[in-house]
Amino acid sequence: MTDFEAIHEISQLKYRYLRAFDTKDWELFQSCFAPEATCAYGGLDFANVTDLMAYMHKNVREGMSTMHHVHHPEIEVDGDTATGTWYLTDKVMYPKYDYALEGTAFYADRYRRTEDGWKITHTGYTRVWEATWKPSELPSWKLQ
Amino acid sequence: MTDFEAIHEISQLKYRYLRAFDTKDWELFQSCFAPEATCAYGGLDFANVTDLMAYMHKNVREGMSTMHHVHHPEIEVDGDTATGTWYLTDKVMYPKYDYALEGTAFYADRYRRTEDGWKITHTGYTRVWEATWKPSELPSWKLQ
Amino acid sequence: MTDFEAIHEISQLKYRYLRAFDTKDWELFQSCFAPEATCAYGGLDFANVTDLMAYMHKNVREGMSTMHHVHHPEIEVDGDTATGTWYLTDKVMYPKYDYALEGTAFYADRYRRTEDGWKITHTGYTRVWEATWKPSELPSWKLQ
């Protein structure tokens, strides 16, 4: 039988993690990871959570608008560990640098059940495609 | 234990509500609300369903194409009431007015179980970001 | 009671089918269909899987980037058959032909439980809207 309770809790974790990123709630973001977690965002790797958080604090700043949506969960639970495939679509808009990005990727995550609920032990994705453009080429384009 | 049956029914309600909006099926749209429902769409407030429906009939017209997709449900059920956080992405395209919008927002909904199934008692969202542009600046852009 | 196990398996089938399309894994794609399956993609009809696969092999080529995301499942299970409504958003980008498309549609699928799990017996969609444009009009636009 499918472990719907675990799949549900892992989904809630993933949604919380992405909501924290897009609202720049770094305390909530960090709480989604197990202490030993690693990350691999399409070529951008982090061997530990300390390095990950330092990068986020430095690079994801006010004025940078993002959107991370995940779809199509394919989650496999095996006792207290689980793997998850998600289909990501993300957008980054940084008017200050005349930069806009839209992309899709498949996440390949690993999770672990802890005393404090399910946590991410590894998150990473492989791009399907990525498109970038300069908003200044569309003079009416306005972000708020 | 998670009340999957209630979460499922509330999700179906939310999907029906958005399908009704994007297909301009106003009878179906109205059937999603409890009589006492209120709305707060990022600054556009409605104190009752009558005002909401009058606004929709007047402003969402033929020639205005929309898309409302919700993701990442975080639904909490407490007996016969529930709250729901959803991550919205929406598009509005109105070629007649040379207008296109794309945005994201977090919905904060409230629901109530009635004799006729779950209904919306309050729906509202807070924008994360919103971008607008004039399609005429991209001469090849064509909507059908 | 809602048959969550069947809904879950049908969802996994649908996600696999779309992942196979966007990653051009045609063997996996074909495995999602029952032998008698038919398709109706907004005016593009296929009476059998052989014709469908011939079309895909011929037309979905390297250099054509796609994204197919489905949301808002409204799945009704009736014993060993089921119907599914999904809200699609899709993108097609083919720089070689200076072509980009974005659209939304409602899928109306039928499924059948086989000895090898749930399979698609019919998949088809009706467009809500579709927009096309020429990437060359945005000189900075770059796909990779």
Coordinates of C-alpha atoms in Angstrom, one line a residue:
Chain A
M1 CA 0.0 0.0 0.0
T2 CA 1.1 3.5 -0.7
D3 CA 2.2 5.5 2.4
F4 CA 0.0 8.5 1.8
E5 CA 0.8 10.0 5.2
A6 CA 4.6 10.1 4.4
I7 CA 4.0 11.4 0.8
H8 CA 1.8 14.1 2.2
E9 CA 4.3 15.2 4.8
I10 CA 7.2 15.2 2.3
S11 CA 5.0 17.3 -0.1
Q12 CA 4.3 19.8 2.7
L13 CA 8.0 20.0 3.4
K14 CA 8.8 20.7 -0.3
Y15 CA 6.1 23.3 -0.5
R16 CA 7.4 25.0 2.7
Y17 CA 10.9 25.0 1.4
L18 CA 9.9 26.7 -1.9
R19 CA 7.6 29.2 -0.2
A20 CA 10.5 30.1 2.1
F21 CA 12.8 30.6 -0.8
D22 CA 10.4 32.8 -2.8
T23 CA 9.5 34.9 0.3
K24 CA 13.1 35.0 1.4
D25 CA 12.3 33.5 4.8
W26 CA 15.8 32.1 5.4
E27 CA 15.1 30.7 8.9
L28 CA 12.2 28.7 7.6
F29 CA 14.2 27.7 4.5
Q30 CA 17.1 26.3 6.7
S31 CA 14.6 24.4 8.9
C32 CA 13.7 22.2 5.9
F33 CA 17.1 20.6 5.8
A34 CA 18.6 17.8 7.8
P35 CA 22.1 18.7 9.3
E36 CA 23.9 16.5 6.8
A37 CA 22.1 17.8 3.7
T38 CA 23.8 18.5 0.3
C39 CA 22.5 20.3 -2.7
A40 CA 23.2 20.3 -6.5
Y41 CA 21.3 23.0 -8.4
G42 CA 22.1 22.3 -12.0
G43 CA 25.9 22.8 -11.6
L44 CA 25.8 24.8 -8.4
D45 CA 26.8 22.4 -5.6
F46 CA 26.8 22.8 -1.8
A47 CA 28.5 20.2 0.4
N48 CA 26.7 21.4 3.5
V49 CA 23.9 23.7 4.8
T50 CA 26.3 26.3 6.1
D51 CA 27.7 27.0 2.6
L52 CA 24.2 26.9 1.1
M53 CA 22.9 29.5 3.6
A54 CA 25.9 31.7 3.1
Y55 CA 25.3 31.7 -0.7
M56 CA 21.6 32.5 -0.3
H57 CA 22.2 35.4 2.1
K58 CA 24.7 36.8 -0.3
N59 CA 23.0 36.3 -3.6
V60 CA 19.3 36.3 -3.2
R61 CA 18.6 39.9 -2.4
E62 CA 15.9 42.5 -2.3
G63 CA 14.9 43.4 -5.9
M64 CA 15.4 39.9 -7.1
S65 CA 12.0 38.3 -7.7
T66 CA 11.7 34.5 -8.0
M67 CA 9.1 31.8 -8.6
H68 CA 9.7 28.1 -7.9
H69 CA 6.8 25.8 -8.6
V70 CA 7.0 22.0 -8.5
H71 CA 4.7 19.6 -10.1
H72 CA 4.2 15.9 -10.9
P73 CA 5.5 14.4 -7.6
E74 CA 6.9 10.9 -8.0
I75 CA 7.8 10.0 -4.4
E76 CA 9.0 6.6 -3.3
V77 CA 9.0 5.9 0.5
D78 CA 11.2 3.2 2.0
G79 CA 10.7 3.2 5.8
D80 CA 12.4 6.3 7.2
T81 CA 13.9 7.5 3.9
A82 CA 12.4 8.5 0.6
T83 CA 13.3 9.8 -2.8
G84 CA 11.3 12.4 -4.8
T85 CA 11.2 13.4 -8.4
W86 CA 9.5 16.8 -9.1
Y87 CA 9.1 18.8 -12.3
L88 CA 10.2 22.3 -11.5
T89 CA 9.4 25.5 -13.4
D90 CA 11.2 28.6 -12.1
K91 CA 11.5 32.2 -12.9
V92 CA 14.1 34.8 -11.8
M93 CA 13.7 38.5 -12.5
Y94 CA 16.3 41.0 -11.5
P95 CA 15.5 44.4 -13.1
K96 CA 18.6 46.0 -11.6
Y97 CA 20.7 43.8 -13.8
D98 CA 18.3 43.7 -16.8
Y99 CA 18.0 40.0 -16.3
A100 CA 15.1 37.6 -16.6
L101 CA 15.3 33.8 -16.6
E102 CA 12.7 31.0 -17.1
G103 CA 13.5 27.4 -16.9
T104 CA 12.4 23.9 -16.2
A105 CA 14.2 21.0 -14.5
F106 CA 13.6 17.7 -12.8
Y107 CA 14.4 17.6 -9.1
A108 CA 15.9 14.4 -7.7
D109 CA 15.6 14.7 -3.9
R110 CA 16.3 12.5 -0.9
Y111 CA 14.5 12.8 2.4
R112 CA 14.8 11.4 5.9
R113 CA 12.3 11.1 8.7
T114 CA 13.7 12.7 11.9
E115 CA 12.3 13.3 15.3
D116 CA 11.3 16.7 14.0
G117 CA 9.5 15.4 10.9
W118 CA 10.7 14.7 7.4
K119 CA 13.8 16.7 6.3
I120 CA 15.7 17.1 3.0
T121 CA 19.0 15.2 3.0
H122 CA 19.7 16.0 -0.6
T123 CA 18.1 18.2 -3.2
G124 CA 19.3 18.7 -6.7
Y125 CA 18.0 19.2 -10.2
T126 CA 18.9 18.7 -13.8
R127 CA 17.8 21.3 -16.3
V128 CA 15.5 20.4 -19.3
W129 CA 15.9 23.9 -20.7
E130 CA 16.5 27.4 -19.6
A131 CA 15.8 30.7 -21.4
T132 CA 17.1 34.2 -20.5
W133 CA 16.4 37.6 -21.9
K134 CA 16.8 41.3 -21.2
P135 CA 13.6 43.0 -20.0
S136 CA 14.9 46.3 -21.4
E137 CA 14.1 45.0 -24.9
L138 CA 10.4 45.2 -24.0
P139 CA 10.2 48.8 -22.9
S140 CA 6.7 48.5 -21.4
W141 CA 7.6 45.5 -19.2
K142 CA 7.2 46.5 -15.6
L143 CA 7.7 44.4 -12.5
Q144 CA 6.2 45.3 -9.1
Chain B
M1 CA -4.0 11.4 11.1
T2 CA -4.4 13.6 8.1
D3 CA -8.0 13.9 6.8
F4 CA -7.3 13.1 3.2
E5 CA -10.9 12.9 2.3
A6 CA -11.5 16.5 3.4
I7 CA -8.3 17.7 1.7
H8 CA -9.3 16.0 -1.5
E9 CA -12.8 17.5 -1.5
I10 CA -11.4 21.0 -0.8
S11 CA -8.9 20.6 -3.6
Q12 CA -11.6 19.5 -6.0
L13 CA -13.6 22.6 -4.9
K14 CA -10.6 24.9 -5.6
Y15 CA -10.0 23.3 -9.0
R16 CA -13.6 23.7 -9.9
Y17 CA -13.6 27.3 -8.8
L18 CA -10.6 28.2 -11.0
R19 CA -11.8 26.1 -14.0
A20 CA -15.1 28.0 -13.8
F21 CA -13.3 31.4 -13.8
D22 CA -11.0 30.6 -16.7
T23 CA -13.9 29.2 -18.8
K24 CA -16.2 32.0 -17.6
D25 CA -18.8 29.6 -16.3
W26 CA -20.3 32.0 -13.7
E27 CA -23.0 29.7 -12.5
L28 CA -20.4 27.1 -11.6
F29 CA -18.2 29.8 -10.2
Q30 CA -20.9 31.1 -7.8
S31 CA -21.8 27.6 -6.6
C32 CA -18.3 27.3 -5.1
F33 CA -19.0 29.9 -2.4
A34 CA -20.9 29.7 0.9
P35 CA -23.6 32.5 1.2
E36 CA -21.5 34.5 3.7
A37 CA -18.3 34.4 1.6
T38 CA -15.9 37.3 1.3
C39 CA -13.0 37.9 -1.1
A40 CA -9.7 39.9 -1.0
Y41 CA -7.8 39.6 -4.3
G42 CA -4.7 41.6 -3.6
G43 CA -6.4 44.9 -2.8
L44 CA -9.7 44.2 -4.6
D45 CA -12.2 43.3 -1.8
F46 CA -15.7 42.0 -1.9
A47 CA -17.9 41.9 1.2
N48 CA -20.4 39.5 -0.3
V49 CA -21.0 37.2 -3.2
T50 CA -23.5 39.5 -4.9
D51 CA -20.9 42.2 -5.3
L52 CA -18.3 39.7 -6.4
M53 CA -20.6 38.3 -9.1
A54 CA -21.6 41.7 -10.4
Y55 CA -17.9 42.6 -10.7
M56 CA -17.1 39.4 -12.6
H57 CA -20.0 39.8 -15.0
K58 CA -19.0 43.4 -15.8
N59 CA -15.2 43.0 -16.0
V60 CA -14.3 39.5 -17.2
R61 CA -15.5 39.6 -20.8
E62 CA -15.1 37.9 -24.1
G63 CA -11.7 38.6 -25.5
M64 CA -10.0 38.6 -22.1
S65 CA -8.0 35.3 -21.7
T66 CA -7.0 34.2 -18.3
M67 CA -5.1 31.4 -16.6
H68 CA -5.2 30.6 -12.9
H69 CA -3.2 27.7 -11.6
V70 CA -2.7 26.9 -8.0
H71 CA 0.1 24.7 -6.6
H72 CA 1.6 23.6 -3.3
P73 CA -1.6 23.1 -1.2
E74 CA -1.0 23.5 2.6
I75 CA -4.5 22.7 3.9
E76 CA -5.4 22.4 7.6
V77 CA -8.7 20.8 8.5
D78 CA -10.3 21.4 11.8
G79 CA -13.7 19.5 12.0
D80 CA -16.1 21.3 9.6
T81 CA -13.8 24.2 8.8
A82 CA -10.4 24.4 7.1
T83 CA -7.8 26.9 6.0
G84 CA -5.8 26.6 2.8
T85 CA -2.6 28.2 1.5
W86 CA -2.0 27.8 -2.2
Y87 CA 0.7 29.2 -4.5
L88 CA -1.0 30.9 -7.5
T89 CA 0.4 31.7 -10.9
D90 CA -1.9 33.7 -13.1
K91 CA -2.0 35.3 -16.5
V92 CA -4.3 37.8 -18.0
M93 CA -4.2 38.7 -21.7
Y94 CA -6.5 41.4 -23.1
P95 CA -5.3 42.2 -26.7
K96 CA -8.1 44.8 -27.2
Y97 CA -6.4 46.9 -24.5
D98 CA -2.9 45.9 -25.5
Y99 CA -2.5 44.4 -22.0
A100 CA -0.8 41.3 -20.6
L101 CA -0.1 40.4 -17.0
E102 CA 1.7 37.6 -15.3
G103 CA 1.9 37.2 -11.5
T104 CA 2.2 35.0 -8.5
A105 CA 0.6 35.1 -5.1
F106 CA -0.2 33.1 -2.0
Y107 CA -3.8 32.4 -1.4
A108 CA -5.1 32.3 2.2
D109 CA -8.5 30.6 2.0
R110 CA -11.1 29.5 4.5
Y111 CA -13.6 26.8 3.8
R112 CA -16.7 25.4 5.5
R113 CA -18.3 22.0 5.2
T114 CA -22.0 22.4 4.3
E115 CA -24.8 20.0 3.5
D116 CA -23.9 20.5 -0.1
G117 CA -20.2 19.8 0.4
W118 CA -17.2 22.1 1.2
K119 CA -17.6 25.7 0.2
I120 CA -15.4 28.8 0.2
T121 CA -16.1 31.2 3.1
H122 CA -13.2 33.4 2.3
T123 CA -10.7 33.6 -0.5
G124 CA -7.9 36.1 -0.8
Y125 CA -4.3 36.4 -1.9
T126 CA -1.2 38.4 -1.4
R127 CA 1.0 39.1 -4.4
V128 CA 4.6 38.0 -4.5
W129 CA 5.2 39.9 -7.7
E130 CA 3.4 41.0 -10.8
A131 CA 4.7 41.9 -14.3
T132 CA 2.8 43.7 -17.0
W133 CA 3.7 44.4 -20.6
K134 CA 2.2 45.6 -23.9
P135 CA 1.9 42.8 -26.5
S136 CA 2.1 45.4 -29.3
E137 CA 5.8 45.7 -28.5
L138 CA 6.2 42.1 -29.8
P139 CA 4.6 42.4 -33.3
S140 CA 4.5 38.7 -34.0
W141 CA 2.7 37.9 -30.7
K142 CA -0.6 36.4 -31.5
L143 CA -3.3 35.1 -29.2
Q144 CA -6.1 32.7 -30.3
Chain C
M1 CA -15.0 6.7 -0.2
T2 CA -12.5 8.1 -2.6
D3 CA -10.2 5.5 -4.1
F4 CA -7.0 7.3 -3.3
E5 CA -4.8 4.4 -4.4
A6 CA -6.3 4.4 -7.9
I7 CA -6.1 8.2 -8.1
H8 CA -2.5 8.1 -7.0
E9 CA -1.5 5.5 -9.6
I10 CA -3.3 7.3 -12.4
S11 CA -1.5 10.5 -11.4
Q12 CA 1.8 8.7 -11.5
L13 CA 1.0 7.4 -15.0
K14 CA 0.1 10.9 -16.2
Y15 CA 3.3 12.4 -14.7
R16 CA 5.4 9.6 -16.3
Y17 CA 3.7 10.2 -19.7
L18 CA 4.5 13.9 -19.6
R19 CA 8.1 13.4 -18.3
A20 CA 8.6 10.9 -21.1
F21 CA 7.4 13.5 -23.7
D22 CA 9.5 16.4 -22.5
T23 CA 12.6 14.2 -22.2
K24 CA 11.9 12.5 -25.6
D25 CA 11.9 9.0 -24.0
W26 CA 9.6 7.5 -26.6
E27 CA 9.8 3.9 -25.2
L28 CA 8.6 5.1 -21.8
F29 CA 6.0 7.3 -23.5
Q30 CA 4.5 4.4 -25.5
S31 CA 4.4 2.2 -22.3
C32 CA 1.8 4.6 -20.9
F33 CA -0.8 3.7 -23.4
A34 CA -3.2 0.7 -23.6
P35 CA -3.1 -1.1 -27.0
E36 CA -6.5 0.4 -28.1
A37 CA -5.6 4.0 -27.1
T38 CA -6.7 7.0 -29.1
C39 CA -5.6 10.7 -28.9
A40 CA -7.1 14.1 -29.7
Y41 CA -4.7 16.9 -29.1
G42 CA -6.8 20.0 -29.9
G43 CA -7.5 19.1 -33.5
L44 CA -4.6 16.6 -34.0
D45 CA -6.2 13.2 -33.8
F46 CA -4.7 9.7 -33.7
A47 CA -6.8 6.6 -34.1
N48 CA -4.1 4.3 -32.7
V49 CA -0.8 4.2 -30.9
T50 CA 1.2 3.3 -34.0
D51 CA 0.2 6.5 -35.8
L52 CA 0.8 8.5 -32.7
M53 CA 4.3 7.2 -32.2
A54 CA 5.2 7.7 -35.9
Y55 CA 4.1 11.3 -35.6
M56 CA 6.2 11.9 -32.5
H57 CA 9.3 10.3 -33.9
K58 CA 9.0 12.4 -37.0
N59 CA 8.0 15.8 -35.5
V60 CA 9.4 16.1 -32.0
R61 CA 13.1 16.4 -32.7
E62 CA 16.3 17.6 -31.1
G63 CA 16.3 21.3 -30.9
M64 CA 12.6 21.5 -30.0
S65 CA 12.2 22.2 -26.3
T66 CA 8.9 21.5 -24.7
M67 CA 7.2 21.8 -21.3
H68 CA 4.0 20.0 -20.4
H69 CA 2.7 20.6 -16.9
V70 CA -0.7 19.4 -15.7
H71 CA -2.6 20.7 -12.6
H72 CA -5.9 20.5 -10.8
P73 CA -6.7 16.7 -11.3
E74 CA -10.4 15.9 -11.2
I75 CA -10.3 12.1 -11.4
E76 CA -13.3 9.9 -11.2
V77 CA -12.7 6.2 -10.7
D78 CA -15.4 3.6 -11.6
G79 CA -14.0 0.1 -10.9
D80 CA -11.4 -0.6 -13.5
T81 CA -11.9 2.5 -15.6
A82 CA -11.5 6.1 -14.8
T83 CA -11.8 9.6 -16.3
G84 CA -9.5 12.5 -15.6
T85 CA -9.7 16.2 -16.2
W86 CA -6.4 18.1 -15.9
Y87 CA -5.5 21.7 -16.6
L88 CA -2.5 21.8 -18.9
T89 CA 0.0 24.5 -19.5
D90 CA 2.5 23.8 -22.2
K91 CA 5.3 25.6 -24.0
V92 CA 7.1 24.7 -27.2
M93 CA 10.3 26.5 -28.3
Y94 CA 11.9 25.8 -31.6
P95 CA 14.6 28.4 -32.3
K96 CA 15.5 26.8 -35.6
Y97 CA 12.1 27.9 -36.9
D98 CA 12.0 31.1 -34.9
Y99 CA 8.9 29.7 -33.1
A100 CA 7.6 29.9 -29.5
L101 CA 4.2 28.8 -28.2
E102 CA 2.5 29.0 -24.9
G103 CA -0.9 27.6 -24.2
T104 CA -3.4 26.2 -21.8
A105 CA -6.0 23.5 -22.2
F106 CA -8.2 21.1 -20.4
Y107 CA -7.4 17.4 -20.8
A108 CA -10.2 14.9 -20.9
D109 CA -8.6 11.5 -20.4
R110 CA -9.8 8.0 -20.0
Y111 CA -7.9 5.2 -18.2
R112 CA -8.1 1.5 -17.8
R113 CA -6.7 -0.8 -15.1
T114 CA -4.6 -3.6 -16.8
E115 CA -2.5 -6.4 -15.5
D116 CA 0.4 -4.1 -16.0
G117 CA -1.2 -1.2 -14.0
W118 CA -3.3 1.7 -15.2
K119 CA -2.9 2.8 -18.8
I120 CA -4.3 5.6 -21.0
T121 CA -7.1 4.5 -23.3
H122 CA -7.8 8.0 -24.5
T123 CA -6.1 11.3 -24.0
G124 CA -7.2 14.6 -25.6
Y125 CA -7.5 18.2 -24.8
T126 CA -9.5 21.4 -25.6
R127 CA -7.5 24.6 -25.8
V128 CA -8.5 27.6 -23.6
W129 CA -6.0 29.8 -25.4
E130 CA -2.7 29.7 -27.2
A131 CA -0.2 32.4 -27.9
T132 CA 2.7 32.3 -30.4
W133 CA 5.6 34.6 -31.1
K134 CA 8.9 34.8 -32.9
P135 CA 11.9 34.8 -30.5
S136 CA 13.9 36.8 -33.0
E137 CA 11.9 39.9 -32.1
L138 CA 13.6 39.8 -28.7
P139 CA 17.3 39.7 -29.7
S140 CA 18.6 38.9 -26.2
W141 CA 16.4 35.8 -25.9
K142 CA 18.5 32.8 -25.6
L143 CA 17.6 29.1 -25.0
Q144 CA 19.9 26.5 -23.8

